[in-house]
């Protein structure tokens, strides 16, 4: 049985393929199990997006003769019960660096007599292969990826059809699953993405055709929307990072700078298409795998205690600094601060379930500036991100928040009140770079 969780797709899914390979070896049928669990920090809209994608997965697997079984409840118990029902000899799991997923694998393995295998099909290079320790920063991670990436940039084999007389097993209908998620509170976002593998691949094609060429130059421009639009699909595993990388490299028809030197961001005399490819691969491979690395090798990846020593000391030295403003969680959530730019970023999040990537940094840093303490700022940012963002509850989000608030994977900057030596951002800096009022108008019109 393959327990699908983080990687909700049939194409380019190494965990699914590995499970099928073992099933073929033993001339046994393969089942795919998905267990719905109510995660209090997430919202009903996120679950609905996920269910819509899983419905497509179910239909796709059916065309291969592979049953998709949907259950709800305690994941460990449901997995054990299902494995017993079908007399499974092996269980395959998606890899996740988050503690809940890792504890689930350990709990199931304690009482399961067969083999238990974890496959990292979310990253291009498996997290434990790229590094066996917590990396200091992007430049140390980039060097390790640089050495290993080429041999992992290979298209996976294709899923095969199976023909077995299968036992009857209980599975939630998607109507029942939709009823199940009604118990989960809604947050009010209107998700503007179509869910599923087909939509994910369509978005990739659209990005390559329309935005890849100018991606390096325009992706950070908050007044325009030139981001890839792939983050919801990558978060739910509806498309693989590997497929994105292969298709982008193929479209540009150029070897990435990763194979030439450890540092990616070189523009100079290179064509913009190549620049776009390198910028995307830097974010999707180096930064994303760095986030998984941090969560995998950290004792508490949601805590100030995981910040660099210089940052912890610096923030502690400024704990008693007078804040110009102090806001409650309710004021943050309702976007009723004095800062119209921050309010626009929060409004974009609560309306659409997504925030422009560059604005995420400003958003988190202002939460630090106007909170009682850095610890409270971290808590507030994670709460808002997980509740509203379609790609919340993700290592990328946690690391982005800690980078902004605690200097994680960053260096010490000039010391100033409240921030200490944490990198500073302000509205004036945004206005020097971008047409901020255009961004505010764009959000207001949503």
Tab-separated table of C-alpha atoms in Angstrom:
chain	number	residue	atom	x	y	z
A	1	UNK	CA	0.000	0.000	0.000
A	2	UNK	CA	1.194	3.494	-0.859
A	3	UNK	CA	0.072	6.090	1.691
A	4	UNK	CA	-0.264	9.261	-0.360
A	5	UNK	CA	0.048	12.502	1.588
A	6	UNK	CA	2.455	15.222	0.509
A	7	UNK	CA	2.604	14.232	-3.151
A	8	UNK	CA	-0.897	14.083	-4.562
A	9	UNK	CA	-0.338	13.049	-8.168
A	10	UNK	CA	0.046	10.010	-10.400
A	11	UNK	CA	2.703	11.368	-12.771
A	12	UNK	CA	6.363	11.665	-11.790
A	13	UNK	CA	5.658	10.145	-8.379
A	14	UNK	CA	8.675	8.105	-7.249
A	15	UNK	CA	6.885	6.790	-4.149
A	16	UNK	CA	4.012	5.434	-6.231
A	17	UNK	CA	6.429	3.955	-8.765
A	18	UNK	CA	8.556	2.320	-6.057
A	19	UNK	CA	5.448	0.789	-4.496
A	20	UNK	CA	4.325	-0.544	-7.866
A	21	UNK	CA	7.765	-1.999	-8.571
A	22	UNK	CA	7.694	-3.979	-5.315
A	23	UNK	CA	4.105	-5.071	-5.924
A	24	UNK	CA	5.081	-6.384	-9.370
A	25	UNK	CA	8.054	-8.231	-7.892
A	26	UNK	CA	5.758	-10.063	-5.478
A	27	UNK	CA	2.913	-10.376	-7.997
A	28	UNK	CA	0.650	-8.534	-5.567
A	29	UNK	CA	-1.868	-5.734	-6.130
A	30	UNK	CA	-1.076	-2.140	-5.256
A	31	UNK	CA	-3.491	0.071	-3.320
A	32	UNK	CA	-3.223	3.805	-2.728
A	33	UNK	CA	-4.543	5.085	0.603
A	34	UNK	CA	-5.217	8.680	1.616
A	35	UNK	CA	-6.290	9.539	5.158
A	36	UNK	CA	-8.131	12.799	5.773
A	37	UNK	CA	-7.229	14.389	9.081
A	38	UNK	CA	-8.523	17.635	10.541
A	39	UNK	CA	-5.509	19.902	11.040
A	40	UNK	CA	-6.734	22.777	13.261
A	41	UNK	CA	-4.370	25.364	11.786
A	42	UNK	CA	-5.686	24.919	8.230
A	43	UNK	CA	-9.004	26.009	6.726
A	44	UNK	CA	-11.881	24.380	4.865
A	45	UNK	CA	-10.989	26.103	1.584
A	46	UNK	CA	-7.570	24.418	1.602
A	47	UNK	CA	-9.189	21.029	2.168
A	48	UNK	CA	-11.642	21.619	-0.672
A	49	UNK	CA	-8.783	22.479	-3.022
A	50	UNK	CA	-7.032	19.289	-1.936
A	51	UNK	CA	-10.150	17.131	-2.369
A	52	UNK	CA	-10.718	18.491	-5.868
A	53	UNK	CA	-7.203	17.396	-6.779
A	54	UNK	CA	-7.584	13.994	-5.121
A	55	UNK	CA	-10.736	13.359	-7.128
A	56	UNK	CA	-8.643	13.681	-10.275
A	57	UNK	CA	-5.975	11.405	-8.768
A	58	UNK	CA	-8.626	8.782	-8.021
A	59	UNK	CA	-9.873	8.807	-11.607
A	60	UNK	CA	-6.365	8.661	-13.012
A	61	UNK	CA	-5.373	5.729	-10.788
A	62	UNK	CA	-8.570	3.923	-11.755
A	63	UNK	CA	-7.486	4.023	-15.399
A	64	UNK	CA	-4.390	2.067	-14.306
A	65	UNK	CA	-6.446	-0.458	-12.346
A	66	UNK	CA	-5.096	0.911	-9.052
A	67	UNK	CA	-7.702	1.467	-6.310
A	68	UNK	CA	-7.695	4.809	-4.507
A	69	UNK	CA	-8.990	4.405	-0.955
A	70	UNK	CA	-10.074	7.446	1.029
A	71	UNK	CA	-10.444	7.241	4.812
A	72	UNK	CA	-10.772	9.756	7.640
A	73	UNK	CA	-9.715	9.732	11.274
A	74	UNK	CA	-6.525	8.909	13.145
A	75	UNK	CA	-3.929	8.334	10.393
A	76	UNK	CA	-1.840	5.713	12.227
A	77	UNK	CA	-4.901	3.670	13.143
A	78	UNK	CA	-6.444	3.951	9.679
A	79	UNK	CA	-3.197	2.912	7.990
A	80	UNK	CA	-2.741	-0.075	10.312
A	81	UNK	CA	-6.355	-1.158	9.869
A	82	UNK	CA	-6.216	-0.887	6.097
A	83	UNK	CA	-2.894	-2.730	5.866
A	84	UNK	CA	-4.441	-5.534	7.900
A	85	UNK	CA	-7.589	-5.604	5.745
A	86	UNK	CA	-5.651	-6.210	2.542
A	87	UNK	CA	-2.874	-8.233	4.208
A	88	UNK	CA	-0.254	-5.762	3.013
A	89	UNK	CA	3.381	-6.789	3.046
A	90	UNK	CA	4.811	-3.308	2.553
A	91	UNK	CA	3.863	0.308	3.189
A	92	UNK	CA	5.315	3.256	1.292
A	93	UNK	CA	5.117	6.830	2.610
A	94	UNK	CA	5.766	10.245	1.113
A	95	UNK	CA	8.622	12.057	2.818
A	96	UNK	CA	7.932	15.170	4.842
A	97	UNK	CA	10.421	16.857	7.181
A	98	UNK	CA	7.621	18.046	9.471
A	99	UNK	CA	7.492	16.323	12.833
A	100	UNK	CA	3.908	15.055	12.587
A	101	UNK	CA	4.587	13.142	9.382
A	102	UNK	CA	7.822	11.664	10.712
A	103	UNK	CA	6.185	10.521	13.957
A	104	UNK	CA	3.381	8.910	11.948
A	105	UNK	CA	5.856	6.740	10.037
A	106	UNK	CA	7.560	5.722	13.290
A	107	UNK	CA	4.246	4.876	14.940
A	108	UNK	CA	3.075	2.702	12.047
A	109	UNK	CA	6.448	0.961	11.762
A	110	UNK	CA	6.339	-0.096	15.438
A	111	UNK	CA	3.411	-2.455	14.932
A	112	UNK	CA	3.606	-3.343	11.231
A	113	UNK	CA	5.306	-6.634	10.410
A	114	UNK	CA	6.163	-5.807	6.800
A	115	UNK	CA	8.570	-3.299	5.312
A	116	UNK	CA	8.109	0.457	5.693
A	117	UNK	CA	9.728	2.756	3.129
A	118	UNK	CA	9.821	6.547	2.944
A	119	UNK	CA	10.369	8.083	-0.500
A	120	UNK	CA	11.203	11.743	-1.068
A	121	UNK	CA	9.431	12.576	-4.307
A	122	UNK	CA	8.784	16.175	-3.244
A	123	UNK	CA	12.385	17.291	-3.669
A	124	UNK	CA	14.569	16.627	-6.689
A	125	UNK	CA	17.424	15.417	-4.505
A	126	UNK	CA	16.151	13.521	-1.426
A	127	UNK	CA	16.618	15.641	1.691
A	128	UNK	CA	18.882	13.150	3.464
A	129	UNK	CA	20.981	12.672	0.322
A	130	UNK	CA	21.721	16.331	-0.337
A	131	UNK	CA	22.913	16.863	3.251
A	132	UNK	CA	23.159	14.949	6.529
A	133	UNK	CA	23.108	18.055	8.732
A	134	UNK	CA	21.389	21.408	9.159
A	135	UNK	CA	22.883	23.777	6.598
A	136	UNK	CA	24.092	27.226	7.590
A	137	UNK	CA	22.703	29.157	4.623
A	138	UNK	CA	21.763	28.981	0.957
A	139	UNK	CA	25.379	29.168	-0.197
A	140	UNK	CA	26.367	26.008	1.705
A	141	UNK	CA	23.265	24.187	0.431
A	142	UNK	CA	23.784	25.427	-3.118
A	143	UNK	CA	27.251	23.935	-3.275
A	144	UNK	CA	26.011	20.494	-2.241
A	145	UNK	CA	23.128	20.614	-4.707
A	146	UNK	CA	25.521	21.771	-7.413
A	147	UNK	CA	27.568	18.596	-7.008
A	148	UNK	CA	24.631	16.170	-7.105
A	149	UNK	CA	21.806	17.678	-9.124
A	150	UNK	CA	22.663	16.515	-12.625
A	151	UNK	CA	22.276	12.812	-11.874
A	152	UNK	CA	18.823	13.417	-10.352
A	153	UNK	CA	17.454	15.404	-13.310
A	154	UNK	CA	16.053	12.288	-14.981
A	155	UNK	CA	12.450	11.646	-15.990
A	156	UNK	CA	10.908	8.855	-13.907
A	157	UNK	CA	9.510	5.744	-15.553
A	158	UNK	CA	5.813	5.590	-16.391
A	159	UNK	CA	3.141	4.071	-14.190
A	160	UNK	CA	1.895	0.718	-15.485
A	161	UNK	CA	-1.590	-0.719	-15.581
A	162	UNK	CA	-2.238	-3.545	-13.113
A	163	UNK	CA	-4.728	-6.372	-13.585
A	164	UNK	CA	-5.818	-8.152	-10.420
A	165	UNK	CA	-8.995	-9.478	-8.922
A	166	UNK	CA	-9.163	-7.014	-6.038
A	167	UNK	CA	-10.840	-7.490	-2.659
A	168	UNK	CA	-13.670	-5.125	-1.790
A	169	UNK	CA	-12.561	-2.391	0.624
A	170	UNK	CA	-14.416	0.462	2.272
A	171	UNK	CA	-13.653	3.950	1.038
A	172	UNK	CA	-15.195	7.334	1.663
A	173	UNK	CA	-16.985	8.745	-1.349
A	174	UNK	CA	-15.957	12.246	-2.331
A	175	UNK	CA	-19.445	13.380	-1.313
A	176	UNK	CA	-18.811	11.947	2.168
A	177	UNK	CA	-15.380	13.559	2.221
A	178	UNK	CA	-16.910	16.927	1.333
A	179	UNK	CA	-19.355	16.489	4.212
A	180	UNK	CA	-16.454	15.555	6.510
A	181	UNK	CA	-14.579	18.790	5.825
A	182	UNK	CA	-17.641	20.892	6.665
A	183	UNK	CA	-16.625	20.498	10.327
A	184	UNK	CA	-13.454	22.453	9.533
A	185	UNK	CA	-13.892	26.234	9.908
A	186	UNK	CA	-13.747	28.281	6.708
A	187	UNK	CA	-11.511	31.357	6.559
A	188	UNK	CA	-13.268	33.147	3.708
A	189	UNK	CA	-10.551	33.103	1.030
A	190	UNK	CA	-11.493	32.733	-2.618
A	191	UNK	CA	-8.871	30.488	-4.163
A	192	UNK	CA	-8.224	31.588	-7.725
A	193	UNK	CA	-6.460	28.416	-8.831
A	194	UNK	CA	-8.010	25.333	-10.390
A	195	UNK	CA	-6.941	22.235	-8.481
A	196	UNK	CA	-5.406	19.050	-9.867
A	197	UNK	CA	-2.595	17.604	-11.958
A	198	UNK	CA	-3.986	18.791	-15.281
A	199	UNK	CA	-4.347	22.338	-14.013
A	200	UNK	CA	-0.832	22.197	-12.554
A	201	UNK	CA	0.681	21.154	-15.873
A	202	UNK	CA	-1.374	23.777	-17.692
A	203	UNK	CA	-0.063	26.447	-15.301
A	204	UNK	CA	3.508	25.292	-15.956
A	205	UNK	CA	2.986	25.539	-19.731
A	206	UNK	CA	1.401	28.971	-19.329
A	207	UNK	CA	4.315	30.161	-17.207
A	208	UNK	CA	6.899	28.895	-19.697
A	209	UNK	CA	5.072	30.492	-22.639
A	210	UNK	CA	4.250	33.848	-21.038
A	211	UNK	CA	6.450	34.646	-18.048
A	212	UNK	CA	9.649	32.594	-18.034
A	213	UNK	CA	11.534	34.996	-20.283
A	214	UNK	CA	10.945	37.968	-17.993
A	215	UNK	CA	10.761	36.033	-14.717
A	216	UNK	CA	14.201	37.005	-13.390
A	217	UNK	CA	13.556	40.695	-14.010
A	218	UNK	CA	9.885	40.915	-13.001
A	219	UNK	CA	9.133	38.263	-10.376
A	220	UNK	CA	9.726	40.639	-7.452
A	221	UNK	CA	7.703	43.505	-8.906
A	222	UNK	CA	4.752	43.763	-6.534
A	223	UNK	CA	2.810	46.075	-8.865
A	224	UNK	CA	2.563	43.299	-11.460
A	225	UNK	CA	1.828	39.599	-11.286
A	226	UNK	CA	4.755	37.863	-12.936
A	227	UNK	CA	5.239	35.016	-10.480
A	228	UNK	CA	5.140	31.408	-11.606
A	229	UNK	CA	1.781	30.553	-10.023
A	230	UNK	CA	3.126	27.091	-9.204
A	231	UNK	CA	3.350	27.271	-5.407
A	232	UNK	CA	-0.133	25.808	-4.651
A	233	UNK	CA	0.569	22.880	-6.962
A	234	UNK	CA	4.042	22.253	-5.575
A	235	UNK	CA	2.739	22.490	-2.005
A	236	UNK	CA	0.078	19.814	-2.531
A	237	UNK	CA	2.384	17.783	-4.743
A	238	UNK	CA	0.030	18.067	-7.722
A	239	UNK	CA	3.113	18.606	-9.859
A	240	UNK	CA	6.665	17.542	-9.096
A	241	UNK	CA	9.602	19.914	-8.775
A	242	UNK	CA	11.455	17.534	-11.067
A	243	UNK	CA	8.889	17.938	-13.859
A	244	UNK	CA	8.979	21.720	-13.534
A	245	UNK	CA	12.781	21.740	-13.707
A	246	UNK	CA	12.958	19.373	-16.683
A	247	UNK	CA	10.344	21.252	-18.704
A	248	UNK	CA	11.876	24.651	-17.984
A	249	UNK	CA	15.382	23.465	-18.876
A	250	UNK	CA	14.023	21.879	-22.045
A	251	UNK	CA	12.169	25.072	-22.990
A	252	UNK	CA	15.288	27.200	-22.615
A	253	UNK	CA	17.503	24.502	-24.134
A	254	UNK	CA	20.427	25.485	-21.963
A	255	UNK	CA	22.318	23.826	-19.136
A	256	UNK	CA	21.523	25.632	-15.849
A	257	UNK	CA	24.220	27.686	-14.170
A	258	UNK	CA	24.054	25.152	-11.352
A	259	UNK	CA	26.276	22.968	-13.514
A	260	UNK	CA	28.744	25.775	-14.167
A	261	UNK	CA	29.207	27.364	-10.749
A	262	UNK	CA	27.607	27.214	-7.306
A	263	UNK	CA	26.166	30.733	-7.564
A	264	UNK	CA	23.076	31.046	-9.754
A	265	UNK	CA	22.127	34.695	-10.033
A	266	UNK	CA	24.261	35.853	-12.966
A	267	UNK	CA	22.508	38.014	-15.530
A	268	UNK	CA	25.042	40.074	-17.503
A	269	UNK	CA	25.127	39.106	-21.161
A	270	UNK	CA	22.887	36.046	-20.841
A	271	UNK	CA	19.483	35.957	-22.494
A	272	UNK	CA	16.488	36.628	-20.288
A	273	UNK	CA	15.083	33.125	-20.836
A	274	UNK	CA	18.203	31.649	-19.309
A	275	UNK	CA	18.031	34.182	-16.487
A	276	UNK	CA	14.422	33.158	-15.831
A	277	UNK	CA	15.348	29.499	-15.718
A	278	UNK	CA	18.173	30.096	-13.268
A	279	UNK	CA	16.026	32.304	-11.037
A	280	UNK	CA	13.250	29.709	-10.917
A	281	UNK	CA	15.644	26.833	-10.201
A	282	UNK	CA	17.286	28.845	-7.418
A	283	UNK	CA	13.913	29.307	-5.718
A	284	UNK	CA	12.439	25.890	-6.440
A	285	UNK	CA	15.506	23.761	-5.784
A	286	UNK	CA	18.000	25.591	-3.572
A	287	UNK	CA	15.567	27.571	-1.417
A	288	UNK	CA	12.871	24.906	-1.233
A	289	UNK	CA	15.302	22.118	-0.390
A	290	UNK	CA	17.028	24.395	2.139
A	291	UNK	CA	13.649	24.795	3.869
A	292	UNK	CA	13.171	21.021	4.041
A	293	UNK	CA	16.726	20.661	5.320
A	294	UNK	CA	16.074	23.120	8.144
A	295	UNK	CA	12.847	21.436	9.256
A	296	UNK	CA	14.369	17.958	9.007
A	297	UNK	CA	17.398	18.700	11.181
A	298	UNK	CA	15.893	21.216	13.644
A	299	UNK	CA	14.505	20.263	17.038
A	300	UNK	CA	11.827	22.966	16.850
A	301	UNK	CA	11.504	24.629	13.478
A	302	UNK	CA	8.786	27.012	14.742
A	303	UNK	CA	10.880	28.520	17.508
A	304	UNK	CA	13.168	31.498	18.027
A	305	UNK	CA	15.600	29.015	19.593
A	306	UNK	CA	16.505	27.782	16.104
A	307	UNK	CA	17.670	31.252	15.036
A	308	UNK	CA	21.414	31.910	14.628
A	309	UNK	CA	23.188	32.787	17.886
A	310	UNK	CA	23.954	36.332	16.720
A	311	UNK	CA	20.269	36.905	15.986
A	312	UNK	CA	19.034	35.498	19.292
A	313	UNK	CA	21.461	37.700	21.234
A	314	UNK	CA	20.682	40.763	19.156
A	315	UNK	CA	16.901	40.382	19.441
A	316	UNK	CA	17.209	39.720	23.186
A	317	UNK	CA	19.180	42.951	23.587
A	318	UNK	CA	16.290	44.880	22.035
A	319	UNK	CA	13.350	43.172	23.749
A	320	UNK	CA	12.702	46.238	25.913
A	321	UNK	CA	12.895	48.725	23.041
A	322	UNK	CA	9.848	50.945	22.692
A	323	UNK	CA	7.646	49.928	19.761
A	324	UNK	CA	5.935	52.759	17.881
A	325	UNK	CA	2.862	50.540	17.572
A	326	UNK	CA	1.670	47.301	19.168
A	327	UNK	CA	-1.081	45.337	17.438
A	328	UNK	CA	-3.237	42.452	18.616
A	329	UNK	CA	-3.764	39.305	16.555
A	330	UNK	CA	-7.262	40.558	15.727
A	331	UNK	CA	-5.870	43.825	14.368
A	332	UNK	CA	-3.273	42.005	12.303
A	333	UNK	CA	-5.843	39.571	10.970
A	334	UNK	CA	-8.359	42.260	10.019
A	335	UNK	CA	-5.677	44.391	8.311
A	336	UNK	CA	-6.415	47.426	10.476
A	337	UNK	CA	-2.891	48.683	11.136
A	338	UNK	CA	-1.736	52.232	10.378
A	339	UNK	CA	0.360	50.907	7.454
A	340	UNK	CA	-1.660	50.851	4.209
A	341	UNK	CA	0.990	48.778	2.422
A	342	UNK	CA	0.997	46.117	5.134
A	343	UNK	CA	-2.799	46.151	5.177
A	344	UNK	CA	-2.821	45.531	1.419
A	345	UNK	CA	-0.526	42.517	1.783
A	346	UNK	CA	-2.699	41.047	4.530
A	347	UNK	CA	-5.836	41.762	2.490
A	348	UNK	CA	-4.335	39.982	-0.512
A	349	UNK	CA	-3.719	36.979	1.744
A	350	UNK	CA	-7.191	36.904	3.301
A	351	UNK	CA	-8.974	37.475	-0.007
A	352	UNK	CA	-7.037	35.101	-2.259
A	353	UNK	CA	-5.131	32.703	-0.011
A	354	UNK	CA	-1.912	33.955	-1.557
A	355	UNK	CA	0.460	36.878	-1.098
A	356	UNK	CA	3.071	38.224	-3.487
A	357	UNK	CA	6.376	36.593	-2.570
A	358	UNK	CA	8.266	39.847	-2.104
A	359	UNK	CA	5.537	41.255	0.123
A	360	UNK	CA	5.786	38.211	2.413
A	361	UNK	CA	9.128	39.539	3.627
A	362	UNK	CA	7.797	43.027	4.358
A	363	UNK	CA	4.649	41.559	5.942
A	364	UNK	CA	6.615	39.369	8.389
A	365	UNK	CA	9.184	42.040	9.258
A	366	UNK	CA	6.487	44.535	10.191
A	367	UNK	CA	4.864	41.926	12.426
A	368	UNK	CA	8.228	41.762	14.222
A	369	UNK	CA	8.468	45.555	14.441
A	370	UNK	CA	4.993	46.028	15.929
A	371	UNK	CA	4.708	43.001	18.224
A	372	UNK	CA	5.529	42.766	21.922
A	373	UNK	CA	8.309	40.241	21.273
A	374	UNK	CA	9.962	38.249	18.473
A	375	UNK	CA	8.394	35.041	19.847
A	376	UNK	CA	4.930	36.580	19.594
A	377	UNK	CA	5.720	37.832	16.086
A	378	UNK	CA	6.663	34.326	14.947
A	379	UNK	CA	3.484	32.914	16.448
A	380	UNK	CA	1.311	35.563	14.774
A	381	UNK	CA	2.913	35.176	11.351
A	382	UNK	CA	2.626	31.377	11.399
A	383	UNK	CA	-1.001	31.549	12.553
A	384	UNK	CA	-2.004	33.934	9.757
A	385	UNK	CA	0.000	32.133	7.087
A	386	UNK	CA	-1.317	28.666	7.951
A	387	UNK	CA	-4.917	29.828	8.332
A	388	UNK	CA	-5.162	31.745	5.062
A	389	UNK	CA	-2.370	30.788	2.668
A	390	UNK	CA	-3.120	27.961	0.277
A	391	UNK	CA	0.508	26.854	0.646
A	392	UNK	CA	0.545	27.278	4.432
A	393	UNK	CA	1.688	24.533	6.784
A	394	UNK	CA	4.775	24.139	4.610
A	395	UNK	CA	8.525	24.194	5.363
A	396	UNK	CA	8.912	27.021	2.836
A	397	UNK	CA	6.490	29.202	4.755
A	398	UNK	CA	8.034	28.471	8.142
A	399	UNK	CA	11.562	29.170	6.926
A	400	UNK	CA	10.456	32.337	5.135
A	401	UNK	CA	8.940	33.634	8.367
A	402	UNK	CA	12.045	32.753	10.392
A	403	UNK	CA	14.300	34.340	7.755
A	404	UNK	CA	12.320	37.574	8.014
A	405	UNK	CA	11.947	37.670	11.800
A	406	UNK	CA	14.976	35.825	13.183
A	407	UNK	CA	17.697	36.171	10.545
A	408	UNK	CA	17.678	32.446	9.733
A	409	UNK	CA	19.978	31.714	6.765
A	410	UNK	CA	20.854	35.427	6.687
A	411	UNK	CA	23.707	37.544	8.077
A	412	UNK	CA	23.897	40.318	10.649
A	413	UNK	CA	23.099	43.837	9.387
A	414	UNK	CA	23.397	47.323	10.852
A	415	UNK	CA	21.936	47.470	14.345
A	416	UNK	CA	18.757	49.443	14.938
A	417	UNK	CA	15.930	49.588	17.526
A	418	UNK	CA	13.605	46.559	17.843
A	419	UNK	CA	15.218	44.721	14.897
A	420	UNK	CA	18.678	44.570	16.386
A	421	UNK	CA	20.865	43.195	13.605
A	422	UNK	CA	18.000	41.584	11.670
A	423	UNK	CA	17.713	42.782	8.059
A	424	UNK	CA	15.400	45.803	7.947
A	425	UNK	CA	12.672	46.714	5.451
A	426	UNK	CA	10.466	49.781	5.333
A	427	UNK	CA	7.831	51.397	3.138
A	428	UNK	CA	10.251	53.972	1.731
A	429	UNK	CA	12.462	51.166	0.445
A	430	UNK	CA	9.488	49.513	-1.233
A	431	UNK	CA	8.496	52.786	-2.874
A	432	UNK	CA	12.008	53.300	-4.239
A	433	UNK	CA	11.801	49.933	-5.986
A	434	UNK	CA	8.165	49.546	-6.972
A	435	UNK	CA	4.954	51.378	-7.809
A	436	UNK	CA	3.476	50.586	-4.418
A	437	UNK	CA	0.216	52.436	-5.014
A	438	UNK	CA	-0.386	50.250	-8.079
A	439	UNK	CA	-0.025	47.205	-5.832
A	440	UNK	CA	-2.509	48.635	-3.329
A	441	UNK	CA	-4.975	49.391	-6.141
A	442	UNK	CA	-4.541	45.884	-7.556
A	443	UNK	CA	-5.332	44.329	-4.168
A	444	UNK	CA	-8.264	46.675	-3.576
A	445	UNK	CA	-9.799	45.600	-6.886
A	446	UNK	CA	-9.676	41.894	-6.027
